[in-house]
Coordinates of C-alpha atoms in Angstrom, one line a residue:
M1 CA -28.1 -0.3 -6.0
V2 CA -25.6 -2.0 -3.7
S3 CA -26.8 -5.3 -2.3
N4 CA -26.6 -6.2 1.4
V5 CA -24.4 -9.1 0.5
Q6 CA -21.9 -6.8 -1.2
L7 CA -21.9 -4.4 1.7
A8 CA -21.4 -7.1 4.3
G9 CA -18.7 -8.6 2.1
L10 CA -16.8 -5.3 1.9
I11 CA -17.0 -4.8 5.7
L12 CA -15.7 -8.3 6.4
C13 CA -13.0 -8.0 3.8
L14 CA -11.7 -4.9 5.5
I15 CA -12.0 -6.1 9.0
V16 CA -10.6 -9.6 8.7
P17 CA -7.0 -8.8 7.9
L18 CA -6.8 -6.3 10.7
L19 CA -8.6 -8.6 13.2
V20 CA -6.2 -11.5 12.4
S21 CA -3.2 -9.3 13.1
I22 CA -4.7 -8.2 16.4
L23 CA -5.5 -11.7 17.5
L24 CA -2.1 -12.9 16.5
F25 CA -0.5 -10.2 18.6
I26 CA -2.6 -11.1 21.6
Y27 CA -1.8 -14.9 21.2
M28 CA 2.0 -14.4 20.8
K29 CA 2.2 -11.9 23.6
R30 CA 0.7 -14.4 26.0
K31 CA 3.5 -16.8 25.1
T32 CA 6.3 -14.6 26.3
K33 CA 7.1 -12.2 29.1
V34 CA 9.7 -10.3 27.1
K35 CA 9.2 -6.5 27.2
G36 CA 9.1 -4.2 24.2
L37 CA 6.8 -6.4 22.0
F38 CA 4.5 -3.5 21.0
I39 CA 7.5 -1.4 20.2
A40 CA 8.8 -4.3 18.0
F41 CA 5.4 -4.4 16.3
M42 CA 5.6 -0.6 15.6
F43 CA 9.2 -1.0 14.2
G44 CA 7.9 -3.5 11.8
L45 CA 5.0 -1.3 10.8
V46 CA 7.2 1.8 10.3
G47 CA 9.7 -0.3 8.4
F48 CA 7.1 -1.3 5.9
I49 CA 6.0 2.3 5.4
W50 CA 9.4 3.8 4.7
Q51 CA 10.5 1.0 2.4
A52 CA 7.2 1.2 0.5
F53 CA 7.6 4.9 -0.2
I54 CA 11.3 4.8 -1.1
K55 CA 10.8 1.6 -3.1
G56 CA 8.0 3.3 -5.1
Y57 CA 10.4 5.8 -6.5
I58 CA 13.1 3.2 -7.2
M59 CA 10.7 0.9 -8.8
A60 CA 9.5 3.7 -11.1
M61 CA 13.0 4.4 -12.2
V62 CA 13.7 0.7 -12.8
A63 CA 10.4 0.1 -14.6
A64 CA 10.5 3.2 -16.8
P65 CA 13.0 2.0 -19.4
M66 CA 11.2 -1.4 -19.6
T67 CA 7.8 0.2 -20.4
Q68 CA 9.4 1.9 -23.4
N69 CA 11.0 -1.3 -24.7
E70 CA 8.8 -3.8 -26.7
F71 CA 11.1 -6.6 -25.5
F72 CA 9.5 -6.5 -22.0
E73 CA 5.9 -6.6 -23.2
S74 CA 5.6 -10.4 -23.7
G75 CA 7.3 -13.7 -23.5
F76 CA 10.7 -14.0 -21.9
G77 CA 11.1 -10.2 -21.7
L78 CA 7.9 -9.9 -19.6
I79 CA 9.1 -12.5 -17.2
L80 CA 12.6 -11.0 -17.0
G81 CA 11.0 -7.6 -16.2
Q82 CA 8.9 -9.1 -13.5
A83 CA 12.0 -10.8 -12.0
V84 CA 13.9 -7.5 -12.0
T85 CA 11.2 -5.5 -10.2
T86 CA 10.6 -8.4 -7.8
L87 CA 14.3 -8.4 -6.9
V88 CA 14.1 -4.7 -6.1
D89 CA 11.0 -5.3 -4.0
A90 CA 12.5 -8.3 -2.1
A91 CA 15.7 -6.3 -1.4
F92 CA 13.7 -3.5 0.2
V93 CA 11.6 -5.9 2.3
A94 CA 14.8 -7.5 3.6
L95 CA 16.4 -4.1 4.4
A96 CA 13.3 -2.8 6.2
L97 CA 13.2 -5.9 8.4
I98 CA 17.0 -5.7 9.1
W99 CA 16.5 -2.1 10.1
A100 CA 13.7 -3.0 12.5
L101 CA 15.6 -5.9 14.0
Y102 CA 18.7 -3.8 14.5
F103 CA 17.1 -0.7 16.2
C104 CA 14.6 -2.8 18.2
N105 CA 17.5 -4.7 19.8
L106 CA 20.0 -1.9 20.4
R107 CA 19.8 -2.3 24.2
D108 CA 19.4 -6.0 24.6
Q109 CA 18.9 -8.7 22.0
M110 CA 15.7 -10.8 22.4
L111 CA 14.7 -13.2 19.6
E112 CA 11.1 -13.1 20.8
R113 CA 10.8 -9.6 19.4
A114 CA 11.5 -10.7 15.9
P115 CA 8.1 -12.3 15.1
F116 CA 6.4 -9.2 16.4
I117 CA 8.4 -7.1 14.0
G118 CA 7.2 -9.4 11.2
L119 CA 3.6 -9.1 12.5
G120 CA 3.8 -5.3 12.4
F121 CA 5.2 -5.5 8.9
G122 CA 2.4 -7.8 7.8
F123 CA -0.2 -5.6 9.4
A124 CA 1.1 -2.6 7.4
Y125 CA 1.1 -4.7 4.3
S126 CA -2.6 -5.5 4.7
V127 CA -3.5 -1.9 5.4
M128 CA -1.6 -0.3 2.5
N129 CA -2.2 -3.0 -0.1
Y130 CA -5.8 -3.9 0.8
V131 CA -7.6 -1.8 3.4
I132 CA -6.7 1.6 1.8
R133 CA -7.4 0.2 -1.6
F134 CA -10.9 -1.0 -0.9
A135 CA -12.0 1.4 1.9
P136 CA -13.3 4.0 -0.6
Y137 CA -15.6 1.3 -2.1
L138 CA -17.0 0.7 1.3
I139 CA -17.6 4.4 2.0
R140 CA -19.3 4.8 -1.4
S141 CA -21.4 1.7 -0.8
I142 CA -22.7 3.1 2.5
Q143 CA -23.4 6.5 0.9
I144 CA -25.4 4.7 -1.9
K145 CA -27.4 2.7 0.6
T146 CA -28.2 5.8 2.6
G147 CA -29.0 7.8 -0.5
S148 CA -26.3 10.4 0.2
Y149 CA -24.0 9.5 -2.7
V150 CA -23.6 12.2 -5.4
G151 CA -21.0 10.5 -7.7
T152 CA -21.4 9.2 -11.2
E153 CA -23.2 6.2 -12.5
A154 CA -19.8 4.8 -13.5
D155 CA -18.7 4.7 -9.9
I156 CA -21.8 2.9 -8.8
E157 CA -21.4 0.4 -11.6
A158 CA -17.8 -0.2 -10.5
I159 CA -19.0 -1.1 -7.0
N160 CA -21.8 -3.3 -8.3
T161 CA -19.3 -5.3 -10.5
L162 CA -17.0 -6.0 -7.5
S163 CA -16.6 -9.7 -7.0
I164 CA -16.8 -10.6 -3.3
D165 CA -15.3 -14.0 -4.0
N166 CA -12.2 -12.4 -5.5
M167 CA -12.0 -10.0 -2.7
F168 CA -12.0 -12.8 -0.1
L169 CA -9.2 -14.5 -2.1
F170 CA -7.2 -11.3 -1.8
V171 CA -8.0 -11.0 1.9
L172 CA -6.8 -14.6 2.3
A173 CA -3.5 -13.7 0.5
C174 CA -3.0 -10.8 3.0
V175 CA -3.6 -13.0 6.0
L176 CA -1.3 -15.7 4.7
Y177 CA 1.4 -13.2 4.0
T178 CA 1.2 -11.9 7.6
F179 CA 1.8 -15.5 8.9
F180 CA 4.5 -16.0 6.4
I181 CA 6.5 -12.8 7.1
T182 CA 6.2 -13.3 10.8
G183 CA 8.1 -16.6 10.5
V184 CA 10.6 -15.2 8.0
T185 CA 11.4 -12.4 10.5
L186 CA 12.0 -15.0 13.2
L187 CA 14.5 -16.7 10.9
M188 CA 16.2 -13.3 10.2
G189 CA 16.3 -12.6 14.0
F190 CA 18.0 -15.9 14.6
F191 CA 20.8 -15.0 12.1
H192 CA 20.9 -11.5 13.7
Q193 CA 21.6 -12.9 17.1
N194 CA 24.3 -15.1 15.7
H195 CA 25.9 -12.1 14.0
S196 CA 25.4 -13.6 10.5
R197 CA 24.4 -10.4 8.6
G198 CA 24.8 -12.0 5.2
R199 CA 22.5 -14.9 6.0
M200 CA 20.1 -12.5 7.7
F201 CA 19.7 -10.4 4.5
M202 CA 19.6 -13.5 2.3
A203 CA 16.8 -15.1 4.4
G204 CA 14.5 -12.1 4.0
F205 CA 15.6 -11.5 0.4
V206 CA 15.2 -15.0 -1.0
C207 CA 11.9 -15.7 0.9
S208 CA 10.4 -12.4 -0.3
F209 CA 11.6 -12.9 -3.8
I210 CA 10.1 -16.3 -4.2
V211 CA 6.7 -15.3 -2.9
G212 CA 6.7 -12.0 -4.8
F213 CA 7.8 -13.6 -8.1
F214 CA 5.0 -16.1 -8.0
N215 CA 2.6 -13.3 -7.2
V216 CA 3.5 -11.5 -10.4
L217 CA 4.2 -14.5 -12.6
L218 CA 1.1 -16.5 -12.1
P219 CA -1.3 -13.9 -13.5
T220 CA 0.6 -13.9 -16.7
L221 CA 0.3 -17.7 -17.0
L222 CA -3.2 -18.4 -15.6
P223 CA -6.7 -16.7 -15.6
D224 CA -7.1 -14.1 -12.8
T225 CA -9.1 -16.2 -10.3
V226 CA -7.1 -19.4 -11.0
S227 CA -3.8 -17.5 -10.5
V228 CA -5.0 -16.2 -7.1
V229 CA -6.1 -19.6 -6.0
V230 CA -2.9 -21.2 -7.0
Y231 CA -0.8 -18.4 -5.4
N232 CA -2.8 -18.7 -2.1
A233 CA -2.3 -22.5 -2.1
L234 CA 1.5 -22.0 -2.5
L235 CA 1.6 -19.2 0.0
A236 CA -0.5 -21.2 2.5
G237 CA 2.1 -24.0 2.5
A238 CA 4.9 -21.5 3.2
A239 CA 2.8 -19.6 5.8
V240 CA 1.9 -22.7 7.8
Y241 CA 5.5 -23.8 8.1
A242 CA 6.8 -20.3 8.8
F243 CA 4.3 -19.7 11.6
W244 CA 4.8 -23.2 12.9
T245 CA 8.4 -22.2 13.7
V246 CA 7.1 -19.2 15.6
V247 CA 4.7 -21.2 17.6
Q248 CA 7.3 -23.9 18.4
Y249 CA 9.8 -21.3 19.5
L250 CA 7.4 -19.4 21.7
K251 CA 6.3 -22.7 23.3
S252 CA 9.7 -24.4 23.8
G253 CA 12.2 -21.5 23.8
K254 CA 14.1 -23.3 21.1
Y255 CA 14.3 -22.2 17.4
M256 CA 13.8 -25.2 15.2
I257 CA 14.8 -25.6 11.6
A258 CA 13.4 -28.5 9.5
K259 CA 16.8 -30.0 8.6
E260 CA 17.6 -30.5 12.3
K261 CA 16.6 -33.7 14.0
P262 CA 13.4 -33.5 16.1
G263 CA 14.2 -32.0 19.5
E264 CA 17.5 -30.6 18.4
A265 CA 17.7 -26.9 19.2
L266 CA 19.7 -24.3 17.2
L267 CA 19.3 -21.5 19.7
P268 CA 18.2 -21.7 23.3
K269 CA 16.5 -18.7 24.9

């Protein structure tokens, strides 16, 4: 039997990532009067979807030879394989955000739209990587509680063994990634406005690669729960700084980078 704590935990775990994105959208929208912010959000969302589907096929082709080679099963080979697949993933993330930034600013270029693109991208990330993954567990849990479930005992046992603590750690990772990618997209938007396409790509690519590589590397070095905690701690530092740049820009109209002296603007509105 599914406990009330497990059921409540599943509901919260599915609602929190979506609620955070909605609240962030409302908060950021109040800070600017620029039009087209919801459209920018949707460009980010669609960008994530198309890159996820295309990337899936590319990743399968890249990973297929490695799964048949014992060199990539452990040690340096395993880390190398993780690095290669993460490079592909980071490249698609950067390309999707560039696509969204370009088409969202065809008529007029507004840097304020960039973080909304990132927010839409992070929202889709949470939905496809977490909500869709755990929604079936919630549906089955409700059916079990109401006595209408007709599945196997193995399915019930799988739900009963779910760790709510681990689920909350994964939820936190989704939320932190949303903050992180929102700030990264603002940085890419800055380079886009300054017609620096190479730096725009490298900003998204390098940031995504570093985060993605730690995400796949840590579980090979540390126990599952410990690896998630360490990953969340590292991601939290990056997310706080990334979203701080967004808040500062929306407040002051000036995009700040840490290496600049306090009060020194790189790009006025």
